[in-house]
mmCIF file of C-alpha atoms and ligand atoms in Angstrom:
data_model
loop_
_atom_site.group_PDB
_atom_site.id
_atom_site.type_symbol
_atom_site.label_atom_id
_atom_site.label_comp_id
_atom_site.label_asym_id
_atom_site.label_seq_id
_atom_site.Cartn_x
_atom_site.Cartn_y
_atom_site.Cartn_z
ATOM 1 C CA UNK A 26 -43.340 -3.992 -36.466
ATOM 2 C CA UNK A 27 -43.532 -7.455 -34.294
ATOM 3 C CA UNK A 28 -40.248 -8.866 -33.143
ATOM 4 C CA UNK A 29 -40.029 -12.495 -32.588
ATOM 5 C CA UNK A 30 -39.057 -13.704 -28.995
ATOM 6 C CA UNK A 31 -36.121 -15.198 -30.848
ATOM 7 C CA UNK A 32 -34.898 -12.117 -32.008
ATOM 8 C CA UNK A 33 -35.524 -10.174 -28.303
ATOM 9 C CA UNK A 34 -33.637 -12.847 -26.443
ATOM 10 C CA UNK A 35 -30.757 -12.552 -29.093
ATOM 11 C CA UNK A 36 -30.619 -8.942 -29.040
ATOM 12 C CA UNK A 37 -30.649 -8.857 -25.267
ATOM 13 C CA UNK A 38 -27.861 -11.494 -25.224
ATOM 14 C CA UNK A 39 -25.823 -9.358 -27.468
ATOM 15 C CA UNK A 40 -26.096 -6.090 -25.649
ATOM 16 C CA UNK A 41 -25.342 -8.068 -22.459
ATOM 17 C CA UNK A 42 -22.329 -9.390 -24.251
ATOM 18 C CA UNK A 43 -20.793 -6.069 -25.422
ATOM 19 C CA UNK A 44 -21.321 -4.404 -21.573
ATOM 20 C CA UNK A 45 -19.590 -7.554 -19.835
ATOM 21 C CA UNK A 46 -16.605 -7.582 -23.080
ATOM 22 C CA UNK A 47 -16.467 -3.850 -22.064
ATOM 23 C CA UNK A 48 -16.546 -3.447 -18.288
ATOM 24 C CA UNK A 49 -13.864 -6.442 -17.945
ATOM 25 C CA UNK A 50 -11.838 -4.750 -20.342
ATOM 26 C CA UNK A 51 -11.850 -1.941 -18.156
ATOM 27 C CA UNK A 52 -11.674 -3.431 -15.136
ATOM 28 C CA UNK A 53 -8.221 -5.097 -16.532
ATOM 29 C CA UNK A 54 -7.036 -1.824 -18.233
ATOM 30 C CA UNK A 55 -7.322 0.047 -15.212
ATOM 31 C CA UNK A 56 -5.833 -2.732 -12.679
ATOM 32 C CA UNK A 57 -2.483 -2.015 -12.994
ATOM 33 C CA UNK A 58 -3.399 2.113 -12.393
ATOM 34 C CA UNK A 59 -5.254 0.814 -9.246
ATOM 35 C CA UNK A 60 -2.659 -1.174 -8.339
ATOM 36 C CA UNK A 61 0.022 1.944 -8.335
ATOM 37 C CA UNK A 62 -3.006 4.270 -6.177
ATOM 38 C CA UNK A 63 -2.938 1.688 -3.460
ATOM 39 C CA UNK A 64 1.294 1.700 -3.305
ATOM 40 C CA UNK A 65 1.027 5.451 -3.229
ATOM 41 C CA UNK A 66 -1.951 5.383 -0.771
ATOM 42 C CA UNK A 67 0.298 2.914 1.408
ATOM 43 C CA UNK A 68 2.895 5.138 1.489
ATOM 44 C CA UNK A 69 0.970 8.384 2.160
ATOM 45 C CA UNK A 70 -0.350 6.716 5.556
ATOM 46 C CA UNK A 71 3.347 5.828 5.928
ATOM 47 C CA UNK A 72 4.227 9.616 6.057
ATOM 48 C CA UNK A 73 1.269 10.702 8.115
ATOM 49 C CA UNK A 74 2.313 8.029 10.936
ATOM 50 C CA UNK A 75 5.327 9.716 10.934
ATOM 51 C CA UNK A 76 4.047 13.292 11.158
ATOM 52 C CA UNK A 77 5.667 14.184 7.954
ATOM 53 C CA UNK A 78 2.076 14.635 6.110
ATOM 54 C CA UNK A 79 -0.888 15.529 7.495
ATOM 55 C CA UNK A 80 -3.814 14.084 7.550
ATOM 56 C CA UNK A 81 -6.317 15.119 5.504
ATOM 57 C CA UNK A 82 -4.358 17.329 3.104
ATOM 58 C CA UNK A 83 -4.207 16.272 -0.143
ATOM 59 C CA UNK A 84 -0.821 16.061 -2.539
ATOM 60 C CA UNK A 85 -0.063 15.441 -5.571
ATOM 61 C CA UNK A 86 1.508 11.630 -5.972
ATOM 62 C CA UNK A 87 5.070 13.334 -7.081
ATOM 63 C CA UNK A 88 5.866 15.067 -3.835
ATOM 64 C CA UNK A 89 3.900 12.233 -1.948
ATOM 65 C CA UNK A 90 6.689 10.234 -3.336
ATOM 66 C CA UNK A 91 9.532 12.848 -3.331
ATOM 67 C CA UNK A 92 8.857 13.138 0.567
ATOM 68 C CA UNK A 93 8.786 9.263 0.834
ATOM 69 C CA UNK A 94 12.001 8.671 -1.096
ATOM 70 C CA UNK A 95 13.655 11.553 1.039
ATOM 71 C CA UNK A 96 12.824 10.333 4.279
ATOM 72 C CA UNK A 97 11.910 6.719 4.837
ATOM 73 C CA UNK A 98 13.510 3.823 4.106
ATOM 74 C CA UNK A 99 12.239 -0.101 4.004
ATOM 75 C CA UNK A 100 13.389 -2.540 5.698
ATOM 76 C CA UNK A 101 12.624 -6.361 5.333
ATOM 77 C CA UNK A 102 13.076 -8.031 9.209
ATOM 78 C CA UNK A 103 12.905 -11.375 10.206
ATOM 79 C CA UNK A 104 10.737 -12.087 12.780
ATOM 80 C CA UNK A 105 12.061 -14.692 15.042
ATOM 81 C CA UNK A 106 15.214 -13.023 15.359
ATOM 82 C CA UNK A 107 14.010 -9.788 15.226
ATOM 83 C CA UNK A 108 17.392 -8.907 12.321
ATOM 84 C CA UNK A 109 17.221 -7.022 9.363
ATOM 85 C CA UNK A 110 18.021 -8.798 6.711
ATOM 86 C CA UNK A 111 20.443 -7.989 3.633
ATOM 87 C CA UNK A 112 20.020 -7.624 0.246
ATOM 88 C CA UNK A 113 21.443 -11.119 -0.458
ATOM 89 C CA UNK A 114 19.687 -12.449 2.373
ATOM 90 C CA UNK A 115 16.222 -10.958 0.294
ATOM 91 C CA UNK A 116 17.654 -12.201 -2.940
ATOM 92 C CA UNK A 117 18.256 -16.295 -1.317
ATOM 93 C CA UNK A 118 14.926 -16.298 0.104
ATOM 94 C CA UNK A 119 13.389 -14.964 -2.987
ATOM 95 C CA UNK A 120 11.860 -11.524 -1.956
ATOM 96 C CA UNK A 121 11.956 -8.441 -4.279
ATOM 97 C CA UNK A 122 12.264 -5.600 -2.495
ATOM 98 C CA UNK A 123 10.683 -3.175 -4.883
ATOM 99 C CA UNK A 124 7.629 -5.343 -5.778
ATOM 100 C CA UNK A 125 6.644 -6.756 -1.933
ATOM 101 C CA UNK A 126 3.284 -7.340 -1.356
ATOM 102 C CA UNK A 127 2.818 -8.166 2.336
ATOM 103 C CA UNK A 128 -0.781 -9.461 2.114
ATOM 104 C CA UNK A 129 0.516 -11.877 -1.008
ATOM 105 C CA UNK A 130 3.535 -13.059 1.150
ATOM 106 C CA UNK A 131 1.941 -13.846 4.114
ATOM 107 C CA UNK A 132 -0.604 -16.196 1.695
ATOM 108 C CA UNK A 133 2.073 -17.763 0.491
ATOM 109 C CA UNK A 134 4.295 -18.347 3.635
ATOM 110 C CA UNK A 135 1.998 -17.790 6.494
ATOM 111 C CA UNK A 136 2.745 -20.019 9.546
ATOM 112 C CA UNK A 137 -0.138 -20.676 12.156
ATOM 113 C CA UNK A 138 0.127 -19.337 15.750
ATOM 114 C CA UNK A 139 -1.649 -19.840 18.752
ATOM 115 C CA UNK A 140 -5.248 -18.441 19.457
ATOM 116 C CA UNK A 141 -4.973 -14.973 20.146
ATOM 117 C CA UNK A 142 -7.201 -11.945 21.452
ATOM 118 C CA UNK A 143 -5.858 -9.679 18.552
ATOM 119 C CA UNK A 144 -7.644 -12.658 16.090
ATOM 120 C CA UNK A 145 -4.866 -12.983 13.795
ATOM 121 C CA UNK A 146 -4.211 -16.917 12.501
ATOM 122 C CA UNK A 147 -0.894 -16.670 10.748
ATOM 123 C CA UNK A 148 2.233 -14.616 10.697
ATOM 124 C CA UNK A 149 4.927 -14.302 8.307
ATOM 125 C CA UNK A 150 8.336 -15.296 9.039
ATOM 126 C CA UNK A 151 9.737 -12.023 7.194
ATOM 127 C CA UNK A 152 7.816 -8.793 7.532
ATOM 128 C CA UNK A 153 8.523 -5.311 5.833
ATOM 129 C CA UNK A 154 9.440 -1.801 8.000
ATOM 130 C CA UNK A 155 10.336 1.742 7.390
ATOM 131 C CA UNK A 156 12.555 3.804 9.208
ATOM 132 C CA UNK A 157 11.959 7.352 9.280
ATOM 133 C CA UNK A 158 15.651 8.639 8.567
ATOM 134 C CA UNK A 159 17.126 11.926 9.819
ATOM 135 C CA UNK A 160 20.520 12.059 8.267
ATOM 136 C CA UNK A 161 21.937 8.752 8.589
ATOM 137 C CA UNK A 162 20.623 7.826 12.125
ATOM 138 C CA UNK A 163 17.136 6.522 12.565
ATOM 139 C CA UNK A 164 14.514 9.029 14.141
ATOM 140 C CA UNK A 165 11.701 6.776 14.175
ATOM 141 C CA UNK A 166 10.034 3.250 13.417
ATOM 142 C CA UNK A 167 7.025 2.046 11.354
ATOM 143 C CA UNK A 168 5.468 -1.474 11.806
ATOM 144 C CA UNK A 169 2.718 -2.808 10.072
ATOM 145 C CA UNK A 170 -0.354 -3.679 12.171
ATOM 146 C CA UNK A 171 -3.243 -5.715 11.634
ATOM 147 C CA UNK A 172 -5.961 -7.705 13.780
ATOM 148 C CA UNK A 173 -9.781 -7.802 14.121
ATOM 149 C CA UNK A 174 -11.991 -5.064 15.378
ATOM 150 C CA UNK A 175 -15.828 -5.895 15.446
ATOM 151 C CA UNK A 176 -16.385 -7.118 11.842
ATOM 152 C CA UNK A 177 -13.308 -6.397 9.776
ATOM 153 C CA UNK A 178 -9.607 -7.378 9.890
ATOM 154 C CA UNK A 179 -8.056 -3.676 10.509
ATOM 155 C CA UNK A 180 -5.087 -2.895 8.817
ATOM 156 C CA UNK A 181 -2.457 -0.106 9.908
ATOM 157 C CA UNK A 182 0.583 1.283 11.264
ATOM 158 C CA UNK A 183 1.979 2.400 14.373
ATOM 159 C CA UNK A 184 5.106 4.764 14.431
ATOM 160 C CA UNK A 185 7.635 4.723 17.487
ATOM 161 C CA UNK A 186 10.069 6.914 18.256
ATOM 162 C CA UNK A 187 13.634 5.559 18.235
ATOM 163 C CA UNK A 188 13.475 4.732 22.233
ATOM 164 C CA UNK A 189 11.244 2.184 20.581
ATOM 165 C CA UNK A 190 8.374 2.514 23.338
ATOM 166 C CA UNK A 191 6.987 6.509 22.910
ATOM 167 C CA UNK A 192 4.215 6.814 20.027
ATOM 168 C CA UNK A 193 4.386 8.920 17.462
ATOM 169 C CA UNK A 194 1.455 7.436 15.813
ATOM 170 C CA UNK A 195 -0.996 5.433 14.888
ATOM 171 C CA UNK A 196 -3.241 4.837 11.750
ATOM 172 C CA UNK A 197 -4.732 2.693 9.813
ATOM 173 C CA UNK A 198 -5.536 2.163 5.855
ATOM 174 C CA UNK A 199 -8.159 -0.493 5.811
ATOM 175 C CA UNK A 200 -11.025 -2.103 7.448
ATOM 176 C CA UNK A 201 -14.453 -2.677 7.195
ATOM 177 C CA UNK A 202 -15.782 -0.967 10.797
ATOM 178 C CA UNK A 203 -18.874 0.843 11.409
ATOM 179 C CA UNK A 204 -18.572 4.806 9.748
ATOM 180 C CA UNK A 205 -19.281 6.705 12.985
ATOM 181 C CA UNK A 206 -18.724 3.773 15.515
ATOM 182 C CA UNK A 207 -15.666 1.328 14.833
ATOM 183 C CA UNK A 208 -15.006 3.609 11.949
ATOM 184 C CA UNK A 209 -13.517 6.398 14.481
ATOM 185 C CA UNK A 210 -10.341 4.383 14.188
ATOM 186 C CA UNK A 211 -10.057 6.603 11.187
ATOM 187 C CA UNK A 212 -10.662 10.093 12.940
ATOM 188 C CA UNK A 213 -7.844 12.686 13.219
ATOM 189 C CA UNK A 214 -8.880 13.596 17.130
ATOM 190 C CA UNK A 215 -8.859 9.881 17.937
ATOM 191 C CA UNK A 216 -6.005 9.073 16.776
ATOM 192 C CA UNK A 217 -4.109 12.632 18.271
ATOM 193 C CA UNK A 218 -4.734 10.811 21.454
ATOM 194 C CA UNK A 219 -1.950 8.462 20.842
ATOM 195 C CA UNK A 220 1.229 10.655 20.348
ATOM 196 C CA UNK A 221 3.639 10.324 23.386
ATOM 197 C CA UNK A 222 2.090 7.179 25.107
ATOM 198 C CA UNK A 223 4.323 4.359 26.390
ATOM 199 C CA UNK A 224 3.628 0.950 24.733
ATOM 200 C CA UNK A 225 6.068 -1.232 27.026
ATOM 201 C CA UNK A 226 5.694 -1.259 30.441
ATOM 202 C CA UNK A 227 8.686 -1.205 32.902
ATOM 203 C CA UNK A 228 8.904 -5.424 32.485
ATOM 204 C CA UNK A 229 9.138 -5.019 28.562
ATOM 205 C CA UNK A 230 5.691 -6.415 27.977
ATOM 206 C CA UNK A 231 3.705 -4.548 25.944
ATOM 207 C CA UNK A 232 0.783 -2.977 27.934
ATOM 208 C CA UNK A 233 -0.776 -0.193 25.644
ATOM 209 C CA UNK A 234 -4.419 -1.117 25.671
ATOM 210 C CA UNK A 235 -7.823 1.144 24.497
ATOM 211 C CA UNK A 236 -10.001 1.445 27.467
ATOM 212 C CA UNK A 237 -13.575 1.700 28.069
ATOM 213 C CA UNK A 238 -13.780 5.430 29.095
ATOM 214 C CA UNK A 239 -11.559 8.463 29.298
ATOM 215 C CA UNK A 240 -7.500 7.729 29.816
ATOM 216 C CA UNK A 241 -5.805 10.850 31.205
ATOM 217 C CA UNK A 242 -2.881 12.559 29.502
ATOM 218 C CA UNK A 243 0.321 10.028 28.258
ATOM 219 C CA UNK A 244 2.257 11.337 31.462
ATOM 220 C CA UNK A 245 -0.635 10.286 34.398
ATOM 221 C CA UNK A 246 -1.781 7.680 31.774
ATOM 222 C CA UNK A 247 1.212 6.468 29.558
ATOM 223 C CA UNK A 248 -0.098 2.880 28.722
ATOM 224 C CA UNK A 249 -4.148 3.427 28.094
ATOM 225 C CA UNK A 250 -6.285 5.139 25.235
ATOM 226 C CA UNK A 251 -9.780 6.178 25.442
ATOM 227 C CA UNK A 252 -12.126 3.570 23.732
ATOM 228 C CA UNK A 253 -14.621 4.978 21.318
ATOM 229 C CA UNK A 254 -17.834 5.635 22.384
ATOM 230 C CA UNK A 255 -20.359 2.795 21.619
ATOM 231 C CA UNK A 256 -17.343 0.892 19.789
ATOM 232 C CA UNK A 257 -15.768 -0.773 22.795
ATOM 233 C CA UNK A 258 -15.194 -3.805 20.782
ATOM 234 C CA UNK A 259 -13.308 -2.061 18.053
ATOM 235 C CA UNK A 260 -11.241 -0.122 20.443
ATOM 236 C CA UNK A 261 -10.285 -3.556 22.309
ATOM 237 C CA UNK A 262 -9.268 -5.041 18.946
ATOM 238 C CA UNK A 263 -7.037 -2.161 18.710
ATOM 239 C CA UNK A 264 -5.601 -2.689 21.694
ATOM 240 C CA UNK A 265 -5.087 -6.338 21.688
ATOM 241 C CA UNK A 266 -3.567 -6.070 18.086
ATOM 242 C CA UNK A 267 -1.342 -4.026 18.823
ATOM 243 C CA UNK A 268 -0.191 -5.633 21.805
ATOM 244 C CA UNK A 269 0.281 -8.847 19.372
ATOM 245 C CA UNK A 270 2.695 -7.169 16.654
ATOM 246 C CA UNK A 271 5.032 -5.564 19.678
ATOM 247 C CA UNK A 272 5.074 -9.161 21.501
ATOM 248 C CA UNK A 273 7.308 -11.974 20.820
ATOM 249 C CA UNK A 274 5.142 -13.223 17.843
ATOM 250 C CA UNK A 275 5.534 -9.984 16.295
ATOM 251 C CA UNK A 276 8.148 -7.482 16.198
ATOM 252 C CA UNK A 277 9.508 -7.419 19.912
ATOM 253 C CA UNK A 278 12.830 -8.994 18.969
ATOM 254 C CA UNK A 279 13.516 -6.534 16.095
ATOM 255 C CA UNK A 280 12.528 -3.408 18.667
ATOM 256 C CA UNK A 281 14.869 -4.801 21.340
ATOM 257 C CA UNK A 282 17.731 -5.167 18.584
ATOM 258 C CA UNK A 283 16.554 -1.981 17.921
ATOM 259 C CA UNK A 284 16.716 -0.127 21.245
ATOM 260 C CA UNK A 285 20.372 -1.741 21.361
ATOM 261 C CA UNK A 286 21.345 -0.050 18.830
ATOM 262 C CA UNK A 287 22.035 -3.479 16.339
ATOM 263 C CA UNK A 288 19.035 -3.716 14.014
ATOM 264 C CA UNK A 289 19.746 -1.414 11.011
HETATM 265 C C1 LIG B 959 -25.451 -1.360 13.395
HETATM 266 C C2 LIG B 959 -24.412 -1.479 14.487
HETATM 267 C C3 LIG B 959 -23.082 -1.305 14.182
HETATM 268 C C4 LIG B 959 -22.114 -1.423 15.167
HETATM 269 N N1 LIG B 959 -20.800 -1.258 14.840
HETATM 270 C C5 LIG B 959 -19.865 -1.412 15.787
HETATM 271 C C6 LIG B 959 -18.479 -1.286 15.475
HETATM 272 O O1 LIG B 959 -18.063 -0.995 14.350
HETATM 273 N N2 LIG B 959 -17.588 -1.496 16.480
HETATM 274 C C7 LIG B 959 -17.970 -1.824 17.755
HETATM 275 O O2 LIG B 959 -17.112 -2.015 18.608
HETATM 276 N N3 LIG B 959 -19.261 -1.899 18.068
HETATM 277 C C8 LIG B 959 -20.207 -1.711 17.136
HETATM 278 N N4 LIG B 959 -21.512 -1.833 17.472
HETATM 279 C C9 LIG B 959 -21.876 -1.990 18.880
HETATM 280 C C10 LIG B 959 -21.573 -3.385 19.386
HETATM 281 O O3 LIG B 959 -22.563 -4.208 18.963
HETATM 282 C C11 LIG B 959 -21.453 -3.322 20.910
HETATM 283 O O4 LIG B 959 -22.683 -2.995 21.422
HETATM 284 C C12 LIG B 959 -20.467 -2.283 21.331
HETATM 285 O O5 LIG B 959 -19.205 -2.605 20.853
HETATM 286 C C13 LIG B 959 -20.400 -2.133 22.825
HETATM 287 O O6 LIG B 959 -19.721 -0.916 23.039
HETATM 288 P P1 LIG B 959 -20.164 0.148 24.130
HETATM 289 O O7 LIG B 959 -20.045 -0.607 25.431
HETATM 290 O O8 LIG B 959 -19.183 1.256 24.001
HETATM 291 O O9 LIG B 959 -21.563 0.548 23.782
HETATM 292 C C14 LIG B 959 -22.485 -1.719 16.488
HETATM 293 C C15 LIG B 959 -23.851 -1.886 16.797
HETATM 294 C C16 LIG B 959 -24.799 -1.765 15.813
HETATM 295 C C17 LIG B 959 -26.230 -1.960 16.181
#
């Protein structure tokens, strides 16, 4: 049997039709599921910065959450000022607490700095924290991180301890670096190197920086990490971003309310 060219072209058109009708569908039925992986993904980083989860072990979302709820709290600080701001503070300037996207907010309310080594154009006049709680006091902070390595924006966190200088750790959820090369951002040995360094020096600047080479141990060696081999320019990035978010732009003022005792 001989089917027109008419009839191929129509048929083609219609199978085409029912795949696109069907993977959109999908792709919008399963948005609000992907949506909920990346909050729980977000917040399993947010207990392996903190040592409470280890990296690399996997748990089911229940106790990821359980663990989160039970230890860490969020905290929406104001830049400039470096205070955390109130409930009613959140409500007047229109942020929901329990639905914050940072990326979103920072679209919508970005303000331009000055060119920086760390790469990053615009900052946020409000940005969101945890506090790793023992009891009632504060055992360590989490700040978000994020800046450009080689070819990516990197995305992270770094965890202080509550002298607000001494690592506890460092990771990060998202970038688009080299598997192998930049990529090592992501390894577990690499980023075991950070634990007990020193990222203000004795002037309050912050001086943490990945070097080309081998740093020695955090005592000898407090402020310097070793780069990663044959991804100096990732390591750099690291070190300049995170010199960025603990400067005045970033979250200095909120870590020296901190270390005073007058933040939370
Ligand atoms: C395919 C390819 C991918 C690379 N990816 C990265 C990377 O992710 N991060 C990085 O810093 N350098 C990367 N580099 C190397 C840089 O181009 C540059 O040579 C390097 O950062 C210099 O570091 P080194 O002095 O440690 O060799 C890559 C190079 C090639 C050819």
């Amino acid at each position: 049997m001989q089917y027109s060219s008419k009839y191929i072209i129509g048929f083609a058109a219609a199978v085409c039709l029912v795949c696109a009708i069907f993977v959109a569908g999908l792709a919008v039925a399963l948005k609000p599921q992907q949506e909920l992986n990346k909050v729980l993904d977000r917040k399993e980083k947010v207990l392996q910065v903190a040592g409470l989860l280890e990296d690399g072990i996997e748990k089911p979302a229940a106790e990821i959450q359980a663990l989160f709820d039970e230890n860490i709290r969020a905290r929406f600080v104001e830049l400039a000022s470096g205070e955390v701001l109130t409930e009613a503070q959140l409500t007047e300037r229109g942020i929901d607490p329990a639905n914050f996207d940072p990326r979103k907010y920072l679209t919508e309310h970005g303000q331009d700095v000055e060119k920086n080594p760390a790469g990053v154009p615009e900052i946020p006049d409000v940005a969101q924290i945890y506090e790793v709680m023992r009891g009632e006091s504060v055992s360590a902070i989490i700040l978000p991180v994020h800046g450009k390595g080689l070819w990516s924006t990197m995305y992270g966190y770094i965890a202080l301890a509550d002298d607000g200088n001494t690592v506890k750790g460092l990771t990060f959820y998202e970038h688009g670096e080299t598997p192998g090369l930049g990529g090592e951002v992501d390894n577990p040995i690499w980023k075991g190197l950070w634990p007990g360094r020193q990222v203000y020096n004795d002037e309050g600047e912050p001086e943490i920086m990945v070097i080309k080479g081998q740093a020695g141990a955090p005592e000898v060696d407090p402020y310097a990490v070793d780069g990663l081999s044959g991804a100096t320019i990732t390591g750099r990035g690291v070190g300049y971003l995170l010199r960025f978010w603990l400067g005045e732009k970033g979250f200095k003022p909120y870590i020296e309310n901190f270390r005073k005792g007058g933040a939370s």
